[in-house]
PDB file of C-alpha atoms and ligand atoms in Angstrom:
ATOM      1  CA  UNK A   1    -244.095 -52.338 212.966  1.00  0.00           C
ATOM      2  CA  UNK A   2    -245.107 -49.857 210.115  1.00  0.00           C
ATOM      3  CA  UNK A   3    -247.321 -52.412 207.987  1.00  0.00           C
ATOM      4  CA  UNK A   4    -249.020 -55.931 208.215  1.00  0.00           C
ATOM      5  CA  UNK A   5    -246.985 -58.867 209.618  1.00  0.00           C
ATOM      6  CA  UNK A   6    -248.330 -62.299 208.090  1.00  0.00           C
ATOM      7  CA  UNK A   7    -246.415 -65.178 209.511  1.00  0.00           C
ATOM      8  CA  UNK A   8    -246.301 -68.343 207.014  1.00  0.00           C
ATOM      9  CA  UNK A   9    -244.869 -71.610 206.607  1.00  0.00           C
ATOM     10  CA  UNK A  10    -244.241 -71.054 203.059  1.00  0.00           C
ATOM     11  CA  UNK A  11    -242.804 -67.640 202.107  1.00  0.00           C
ATOM     12  CA  UNK A  12    -242.052 -68.056 198.353  1.00  0.00           C
ATOM     13  CA  UNK A  13    -245.614 -69.713 198.158  1.00  0.00           C
ATOM     14  CA  UNK A  14    -247.537 -66.662 200.219  1.00  0.00           C
ATOM     15  CA  UNK A  15    -245.528 -63.750 197.890  1.00  0.00           C
ATOM     16  CA  UNK A  16    -246.292 -65.549 194.749  1.00  0.00           C
ATOM     17  CA  UNK A  17    -249.779 -66.037 195.652  1.00  0.00           C
ATOM     18  CA  UNK A  18    -249.644 -61.900 196.372  1.00  0.00           C
ATOM     19  CA  UNK A  19    -247.775 -60.823 193.411  1.00  0.00           C
ATOM     20  CA  UNK A  20    -250.510 -62.202 191.416  1.00  0.00           C
ATOM     21  CA  UNK A  21    -253.247 -60.735 193.563  1.00  0.00           C
ATOM     22  CA  UNK A  22    -251.539 -57.299 192.993  1.00  0.00           C
ATOM     23  CA  UNK A  23    -250.874 -58.047 189.304  1.00  0.00           C
ATOM     24  CA  UNK A  24    -254.432 -58.861 188.986  1.00  0.00           C
ATOM     25  CA  UNK A  25    -255.615 -55.579 190.864  1.00  0.00           C
ATOM     26  CA  UNK A  26    -253.028 -53.262 188.954  1.00  0.00           C
ATOM     27  CA  UNK A  27    -254.414 -50.060 188.171  1.00  0.00           C
ATOM     28  CA  UNK A  28    -252.766 -49.423 184.864  1.00  0.00           C
ATOM     29  CA  UNK A  29    -252.324 -51.484 181.660  1.00  0.00           C
ATOM     30  CA  UNK A  30    -248.427 -52.664 182.751  1.00  0.00           C
ATOM     31  CA  UNK A  31    -247.161 -53.704 186.074  1.00  0.00           C
ATOM     32  CA  UNK A  32    -244.387 -52.275 187.597  1.00  0.00           C
ATOM     33  CA  UNK A  33    -242.346 -55.012 189.376  1.00  0.00           C
ATOM     34  CA  UNK A  34    -239.175 -53.815 191.411  1.00  0.00           C
ATOM     35  CA  UNK A  35    -236.748 -56.982 192.526  1.00  0.00           C
ATOM     36  CA  UNK A  36    -234.803 -57.426 195.739  1.00  0.00           C
ATOM     37  CA  UNK A  37    -231.292 -59.338 195.762  1.00  0.00           C
ATOM     38  CA  UNK A  38    -230.550 -62.089 198.237  1.00  0.00           C
ATOM     39  CA  UNK A  39    -231.428 -65.655 199.185  1.00  0.00           C
ATOM     40  CA  UNK A  40    -234.911 -65.251 200.108  1.00  0.00           C
ATOM     41  CA  UNK A  41    -235.519 -63.428 196.993  1.00  0.00           C
ATOM     42  CA  UNK A  42    -233.963 -66.079 194.544  1.00  0.00           C
ATOM     43  CA  UNK A  43    -236.202 -68.762 196.400  1.00  0.00           C
ATOM     44  CA  UNK A  44    -239.432 -66.300 195.800  1.00  0.00           C
ATOM     45  CA  UNK A  45    -238.530 -65.539 192.288  1.00  0.00           C
ATOM     46  CA  UNK A  46    -237.913 -69.379 191.259  1.00  0.00           C
ATOM     47  CA  UNK A  47    -241.221 -70.056 192.648  1.00  0.00           C
ATOM     48  CA  UNK A  48    -243.120 -67.138 190.783  1.00  0.00           C
ATOM     49  CA  UNK A  49    -241.550 -67.989 187.809  1.00  0.00           C
ATOM     50  CA  UNK A  50    -242.781 -71.666 188.186  1.00  0.00           C
ATOM     51  CA  UNK A  51    -246.114 -71.330 189.537  1.00  0.00           C
ATOM     52  CA  UNK A  52    -247.558 -67.795 188.002  1.00  0.00           C
ATOM     53  CA  UNK A  53    -248.063 -69.668 184.938  1.00  0.00           C
ATOM     54  CA  UNK A  54    -250.786 -67.845 182.928  1.00  0.00           C
ATOM     55  CA  UNK A  55    -252.029 -65.772 185.817  1.00  0.00           C
ATOM     56  CA  UNK A  56    -248.996 -63.468 185.233  1.00  0.00           C
ATOM     57  CA  UNK A  57    -249.060 -61.818 181.665  1.00  0.00           C
ATOM     58  CA  UNK A  58    -245.649 -60.986 181.697  1.00  0.00           C
ATOM     59  CA  UNK A  59    -245.920 -59.051 178.499  1.00  0.00           C
ATOM     60  CA  UNK A  60    -247.853 -56.335 180.873  1.00  0.00           C
ATOM     61  CA  UNK A  61    -244.734 -56.137 183.342  1.00  0.00           C
ATOM     62  CA  UNK A  62    -242.092 -53.890 183.858  1.00  0.00           C
ATOM     63  CA  UNK A  63    -239.082 -54.969 185.806  1.00  0.00           C
ATOM     64  CA  UNK A  64    -237.027 -52.789 188.211  1.00  0.00           C
ATOM     65  CA  UNK A  65    -234.444 -53.553 190.513  1.00  0.00           C
ATOM     66  CA  UNK A  66    -234.611 -52.098 194.063  1.00  0.00           C
ATOM     67  CA  UNK A  67    -230.896 -51.851 194.723  1.00  0.00           C
ATOM     68  CA  UNK A  68    -227.724 -53.071 192.669  1.00  0.00           C
ATOM     69  CA  UNK A  69    -224.171 -54.233 193.795  1.00  0.00           C
ATOM     70  CA  UNK A  70    -221.999 -52.267 191.486  1.00  0.00           C
ATOM     71  CA  UNK A  71    -220.211 -55.558 189.856  1.00  0.00           C
ATOM     72  CA  UNK A  72    -220.556 -56.435 186.269  1.00  0.00           C
ATOM     73  CA  UNK A  73    -223.612 -57.740 185.084  1.00  0.00           C
ATOM     74  CA  UNK A  74    -222.909 -61.370 185.302  1.00  0.00           C
ATOM     75  CA  UNK A  75    -220.948 -61.230 188.154  1.00  0.00           C
ATOM     76  CA  UNK A  76    -222.239 -64.041 190.971  1.00  0.00           C
ATOM     77  CA  UNK A  77    -223.109 -61.133 193.261  1.00  0.00           C
ATOM     78  CA  UNK A  78    -225.249 -59.238 190.837  1.00  0.00           C
ATOM     79  CA  UNK A  79    -228.907 -58.605 191.490  1.00  0.00           C
ATOM     80  CA  UNK A  80    -229.517 -58.289 187.984  1.00  0.00           C
ATOM     81  CA  UNK A  81    -227.582 -61.651 187.554  1.00  0.00           C
ATOM     82  CA  UNK A  82    -229.898 -62.814 190.567  1.00  0.00           C
ATOM     83  CA  UNK A  83    -233.166 -61.555 189.062  1.00  0.00           C
ATOM     84  CA  UNK A  84    -232.136 -62.909 184.979  1.00  0.00           C
ATOM     85  CA  UNK A  85    -231.421 -66.408 186.627  1.00  0.00           C
ATOM     86  CA  UNK A  86    -234.237 -66.762 189.178  1.00  0.00           C
ATOM     87  CA  UNK A  87    -237.089 -65.181 187.179  1.00  0.00           C
ATOM     88  CA  UNK A  88    -236.721 -63.457 183.696  1.00  0.00           C
ATOM     89  CA  UNK A  89    -235.037 -66.241 182.103  1.00  0.00           C
ATOM     90  CA  UNK A  90    -237.378 -68.610 183.591  1.00  0.00           C
ATOM     91  CA  UNK A  91    -240.479 -66.888 182.176  1.00  0.00           C
ATOM     92  CA  UNK A  92    -238.811 -65.897 178.814  1.00  0.00           C
ATOM     93  CA  UNK A  93    -240.518 -62.650 178.521  1.00  0.00           C
ATOM     94  CA  UNK A  94    -240.988 -59.384 180.091  1.00  0.00           C
ATOM     95  CA  UNK A  95    -242.417 -56.114 178.809  1.00  0.00           C
ATOM     96  CA  UNK A  96    -239.248 -54.404 179.827  1.00  0.00           C
ATOM     97  CA  UNK A  97    -236.530 -54.508 182.310  1.00  0.00           C
ATOM     98  CA  UNK A  98    -234.900 -51.689 183.923  1.00  0.00           C
ATOM     99  CA  UNK A  99    -231.133 -52.668 185.370  1.00  0.00           C
ATOM    100  CA  UNK A 100    -229.532 -50.759 187.748  1.00  0.00           C
ATOM    101  CA  UNK A 101    -225.954 -49.609 185.670  1.00  0.00           C
ATOM    102  CA  UNK A 102    -223.714 -48.099 188.204  1.00  0.00           C
ATOM    103  CA  UNK A 103    -221.712 -46.908 185.189  1.00  0.00           C
ATOM    104  CA  UNK A 104    -224.258 -44.830 184.502  1.00  0.00           C
ATOM    105  CA  UNK A 105    -224.585 -42.995 187.920  1.00  0.00           C
ATOM    106  CA  UNK A 106    -227.797 -42.685 189.923  1.00  0.00           C
ATOM    107  CA  UNK A 107    -229.299 -40.139 187.688  1.00  0.00           C
ATOM    108  CA  UNK A 108    -230.678 -41.786 184.698  1.00  0.00           C
ATOM    109  CA  UNK A 109    -232.373 -44.495 187.209  1.00  0.00           C
ATOM    110  CA  UNK A 110    -233.759 -41.530 189.441  1.00  0.00           C
ATOM    111  CA  UNK A 111    -235.400 -39.963 186.287  1.00  0.00           C
ATOM    112  CA  UNK A 112    -236.816 -43.213 185.521  1.00  0.00           C
ATOM    113  CA  UNK A 113    -238.312 -43.925 188.977  1.00  0.00           C
ATOM    114  CA  UNK A 114    -239.361 -39.965 188.629  1.00  0.00           C
ATOM    115  CA  UNK A 115    -241.462 -40.995 185.435  1.00  0.00           C
ATOM    116  CA  UNK A 116    -243.102 -44.074 186.636  1.00  0.00           C
ATOM    117  CA  UNK A 117    -244.657 -42.349 189.535  1.00  0.00           C
ATOM    118  CA  UNK A 118    -245.593 -45.358 191.120  1.00  0.00           C
ATOM    119  CA  UNK A 119    -244.261 -48.761 191.534  1.00  0.00           C
ATOM    120  CA  UNK A 120    -247.084 -51.414 191.497  1.00  0.00           C
ATOM    121  CA  UNK A 121    -244.864 -53.985 194.220  1.00  0.00           C
ATOM    122  CA  UNK A 122    -241.397 -53.606 195.522  1.00  0.00           C
ATOM    123  CA  UNK A 123    -240.310 -56.534 197.194  1.00  0.00           C
ATOM    124  CA  UNK A 124    -237.568 -56.040 199.759  1.00  0.00           C
ATOM    125  CA  UNK A 125    -235.563 -58.503 202.048  1.00  0.00           C
ATOM    126  CA  UNK A 126    -234.625 -58.234 205.658  1.00  0.00           C
ATOM    127  CA  UNK A 127    -230.608 -58.153 206.490  1.00  0.00           C
ATOM    128  CA  UNK A 128    -229.563 -59.955 209.805  1.00  0.00           C
ATOM    129  CA  UNK A 129    -228.312 -56.477 210.677  1.00  0.00           C
ATOM    130  CA  UNK A 130    -231.569 -54.794 209.937  1.00  0.00           C
ATOM    131  CA  UNK A 131    -230.799 -53.497 206.721  1.00  0.00           C
ATOM    132  CA  UNK A 132    -233.263 -53.722 203.432  1.00  0.00           C
ATOM    133  CA  UNK A 133    -232.212 -52.845 199.618  1.00  0.00           C
ATOM    134  CA  UNK A 134    -228.416 -51.357 199.977  1.00  0.00           C
ATOM    135  CA  UNK A 135    -229.891 -49.217 203.220  1.00  0.00           C
ATOM    136  CA  UNK A 136    -227.460 -49.541 206.129  1.00  0.00           C
ATOM    137  CA  UNK A 137    -227.421 -48.240 209.172  1.00  0.00           C
ATOM    138  CA  UNK A 138    -225.036 -45.743 209.676  1.00  0.00           C
ATOM    139  CA  UNK A 139    -224.797 -45.536 205.445  1.00  0.00           C
ATOM    140  CA  UNK A 140    -225.306 -41.556 203.822  1.00  0.00           C
ATOM    141  CA  UNK A 141    -228.416 -42.941 202.585  1.00  0.00           C
ATOM    142  CA  UNK A 142    -230.037 -43.395 205.824  1.00  0.00           C
ATOM    143  CA  UNK A 143    -230.424 -39.213 205.371  1.00  0.00           C
ATOM    144  CA  UNK A 144    -230.595 -39.017 201.772  1.00  0.00           C
ATOM    145  CA  UNK A 145    -231.803 -35.748 200.313  1.00  0.00           C
ATOM    146  CA  UNK A 146    -235.731 -36.172 200.434  1.00  0.00           C
ATOM    147  CA  UNK A 147    -235.892 -35.375 196.396  1.00  0.00           C
ATOM    148  CA  UNK A 148    -233.420 -38.175 195.867  1.00  0.00           C
ATOM    149  CA  UNK A 149    -235.076 -41.540 194.769  1.00  0.00           C
ATOM    150  CA  UNK A 150    -232.212 -43.549 193.851  1.00  0.00           C
ATOM    151  CA  UNK A 151    -228.774 -43.137 195.088  1.00  0.00           C
ATOM    152  CA  UNK A 152    -225.229 -44.573 195.686  1.00  0.00           C
ATOM    153  CA  UNK A 153    -224.527 -46.305 199.044  1.00  0.00           C
ATOM    154  CA  UNK A 154    -221.856 -48.324 200.885  1.00  0.00           C
ATOM    155  CA  UNK A 155    -221.997 -50.013 204.028  1.00  0.00           C
ATOM    156  CA  UNK A 156    -219.943 -48.510 206.656  1.00  0.00           C
ATOM    157  CA  UNK A 157    -219.707 -51.737 208.541  1.00  0.00           C
ATOM    158  CA  UNK A 158    -217.863 -53.447 205.621  1.00  0.00           C
ATOM    159  CA  UNK A 159    -220.300 -56.758 206.626  1.00  0.00           C
ATOM    160  CA  UNK A 160    -221.915 -55.862 202.857  1.00  0.00           C
ATOM    161  CA  UNK A 161    -219.513 -56.023 200.231  1.00  0.00           C
ATOM    162  CA  UNK A 162    -219.383 -53.571 196.861  1.00  0.00           C
ATOM    163  CA  UNK A 163    -220.444 -50.293 196.066  1.00  0.00           C
ATOM    164  CA  UNK A 164    -224.052 -50.249 195.645  1.00  0.00           C
ATOM    165  CA  UNK A 165    -227.030 -48.209 194.182  1.00  0.00           C
ATOM    166  CA  UNK A 166    -230.054 -48.389 195.936  1.00  0.00           C
ATOM    167  CA  UNK A 167    -233.694 -46.666 196.247  1.00  0.00           C
ATOM    168  CA  UNK A 168    -233.872 -44.497 198.813  1.00  0.00           C
ATOM    169  CA  UNK A 169    -236.664 -44.809 201.396  1.00  0.00           C
ATOM    170  CA  UNK A 170    -238.292 -42.203 199.153  1.00  0.00           C
ATOM    171  CA  UNK A 171    -238.173 -44.222 196.446  1.00  0.00           C
ATOM    172  CA  UNK A 172    -239.611 -47.500 198.312  1.00  0.00           C
ATOM    173  CA  UNK A 173    -242.218 -45.318 199.509  1.00  0.00           C
ATOM    174  CA  UNK A 174    -243.424 -44.911 195.708  1.00  0.00           C
ATOM    175  CA  UNK A 175    -244.641 -48.512 196.062  1.00  0.00           C
ATOM    176  CA  UNK A 176    -248.219 -49.413 196.038  1.00  0.00           C
ATOM    177  CA  UNK A 177    -247.301 -52.334 198.105  1.00  0.00           C
ATOM    178  CA  UNK A 178    -244.361 -53.205 199.533  1.00  0.00           C
ATOM    179  CA  UNK A 179    -243.763 -57.187 200.491  1.00  0.00           C
ATOM    180  CA  UNK A 180    -240.482 -58.112 202.634  1.00  0.00           C
ATOM    181  CA  UNK A 181    -239.685 -61.572 203.087  1.00  0.00           C
ATOM    182  CA  UNK A 182    -238.078 -62.669 206.026  1.00  0.00           C
ATOM    183  CA  UNK A 183    -237.058 -66.208 206.309  1.00  0.00           C
ATOM    184  CA  UNK A 184    -234.816 -68.047 209.259  1.00  0.00           C
ATOM    185  CA  UNK A 185    -233.565 -67.940 212.523  1.00  0.00           C
ATOM    186  CA  UNK A 186    -231.066 -65.441 211.765  1.00  0.00           C
ATOM    187  CA  UNK A 187    -233.290 -62.858 211.026  1.00  0.00           C
ATOM    188  CA  UNK A 188    -235.196 -63.269 214.439  1.00  0.00           C
ATOM    189  CA  UNK A 189    -233.631 -60.517 215.997  1.00  0.00           C
ATOM    190  CA  UNK A 190    -233.737 -57.742 213.028  1.00  0.00           C
ATOM    191  CA  UNK A 191    -237.641 -58.507 212.480  1.00  0.00           C
ATOM    192  CA  UNK A 192    -237.832 -58.158 216.574  1.00  0.00           C
ATOM    193  CA  UNK A 193    -236.093 -54.588 216.534  1.00  0.00           C
ATOM    194  CA  UNK A 194    -238.230 -53.600 213.859  1.00  0.00           C
ATOM    195  CA  UNK A 195    -241.449 -54.682 215.484  1.00  0.00           C
ATOM    196  CA  UNK A 196    -240.125 -53.016 218.579  1.00  0.00           C
ATOM    197  CA  UNK A 197    -239.614 -49.832 216.549  1.00  0.00           C
ATOM    198  CA  UNK A 198    -236.001 -49.481 216.694  1.00  0.00           C
ATOM    199  CA  UNK A 199    -234.218 -46.922 214.198  1.00  0.00           C
ATOM    200  CA  UNK A 200    -232.973 -49.838 212.241  1.00  0.00           C
ATOM    201  CA  UNK A 201    -233.209 -49.518 208.050  1.00  0.00           C
ATOM    202  CA  UNK A 202    -235.978 -52.071 207.926  1.00  0.00           C
ATOM    203  CA  UNK A 203    -238.005 -49.966 210.200  1.00  0.00           C
ATOM    204  CA  UNK A 204    -237.940 -47.242 207.908  1.00  0.00           C
ATOM    205  CA  UNK A 205    -239.713 -49.131 204.689  1.00  0.00           C
ATOM    206  CA  UNK A 206    -242.880 -47.064 203.925  1.00  0.00           C
ATOM    207  CA  UNK A 207    -245.808 -47.478 201.080  1.00  0.00           C
ATOM    208  CA  UNK A 208    -249.171 -47.067 200.092  1.00  0.00           C
ATOM    209  CA  UNK A 209    -249.091 -50.482 201.845  1.00  0.00           C
ATOM    210  CA  UNK A 210    -246.590 -52.576 203.315  1.00  0.00           C
ATOM    211  CA  UNK A 211    -246.972 -56.148 204.421  1.00  0.00           C
ATOM    212  CA  UNK A 212    -244.303 -58.483 206.182  1.00  0.00           C
ATOM    213  CA  UNK A 213    -244.124 -61.853 205.270  1.00  0.00           C
ATOM    214  CA  UNK A 214    -242.388 -64.034 207.779  1.00  0.00           C
ATOM    215  CA  UNK A 215    -241.739 -67.710 208.669  1.00  0.00           C
ATOM    216  CA  UNK A 216    -242.120 -69.415 211.942  1.00  0.00           C
ATOM    217  CA  UNK A 217    -238.400 -69.192 212.684  1.00  0.00           C
ATOM    218  CA  UNK A 218    -238.219 -65.538 211.619  1.00  0.00           C
ATOM    219  CA  UNK A 219    -240.617 -64.568 213.879  1.00  0.00           C
ATOM    220  CA  UNK A 220    -239.930 -65.985 217.019  1.00  0.00           C
ATOM    221  CA  UNK A 221    -242.032 -64.885 219.920  1.00  0.00           C
ATOM    222  CA  UNK A 222    -243.960 -62.266 217.221  1.00  0.00           C
ATOM    223  CA  UNK A 223    -245.675 -64.972 216.228  1.00  0.00           C
ATOM    224  CA  UNK A 224    -247.768 -65.198 219.658  1.00  0.00           C
ATOM    225  CA  UNK A 225    -248.576 -61.793 219.056  1.00  0.00           C
TER     226      UNK A 225
HETATM  227  C1  6PG B   1    -229.113 -57.233 198.539  1.00  0.00           C
HETATM  228  C2  6PG B   1    -230.417 -57.439 199.147  1.00  0.00           C
HETATM  229  C3  6PG B   1    -230.727 -57.114 200.084  1.00  0.00           C
HETATM  230  C4  6PG B   1    -231.345 -58.666 200.797  1.00  0.00           C
HETATM  231  C5  6PG B   1    -230.706 -58.906 202.331  1.00  0.00           C
HETATM  232  C6  6PG B   1    -231.484 -60.293 202.724  1.00  0.00           C
HETATM  233  O1  6PG B   1    -228.644 -56.658 197.820  1.00  0.00           O
HETATM  234  O2  6PG B   1    -228.095 -57.686 199.388  1.00  0.00           O
HETATM  235  O3  6PG B   1    -231.149 -56.677 198.312  1.00  0.00           O
HETATM  236  O4  6PG B   1    -231.172 -56.291 200.885  1.00  0.00           O
HETATM  237  O5  6PG B   1    -232.610 -58.522 200.713  1.00  0.00           O
HETATM  238  O6  6PG B   1    -229.844 -58.759 202.568  1.00  0.00           O
HETATM  239  O7  6PG B   1    -230.781 -61.314 201.941  1.00  0.00           O
HETATM  240  P1  6PG B   1    -230.955 -62.788 201.975  1.00  0.00           P
HETATM  241  O8  6PG B   1    -232.254 -63.219 202.051  1.00  0.00           O
HETATM  242  O9  6PG B   1    -230.040 -63.405 201.580  1.00  0.00           O
HETATM  243  O10 6PG B   1    -231.086 -63.066 203.811  1.00  0.00           O
END
């Protein structure tokens, strides 16, 4: 797999430590953090909000989203709502946050990410089907124009609801650090497929540095390599 596989008992705890480490090592004054959706992400953000304390100056953090469901911002399936509830409302402040707004189209976010240049940290999850962000097997975004950083996309299998907006692999690759958090036995096959180099979306994740944080349940036999 591209990147380092780190197997830990406490994925949210390790995630928190590595976000703090990346923040303290940031090369610029502000820290550009891109959030994921999903239950694993929610657990990671709740822990980050509770434990980062004063180690992260949230006034220096610009919050982005790696993908979004095209639903209202207060919809239970909204990744913006997830980030608000699990992180932003708990820490109270951030320098800026940039929700993906489907109604505006993908170009404004494309321009924002283009102007940003580099994310300091992009957080991703891995679906049991091997998807990441809203990049699904067989979906149009798997072959996005190389110049696109942000696109609309949908899951052709229908397993993952809603039209989506998502960073492309080129958009993800703008990350100085990508952390992929993977928890639970239901992810074991997907993580093994990534490790074998099969062409599942997760296997295409690139960045200056990529770290896979997995628990034993998701790692399965990989923990013996
Ligand atoms: C999304 C997420 C998605 C998520 C994985 C893992 O918007 O659906 O960005 O890519 O990270 O599906 O989700 P779980 O942690 O809930 O398994």
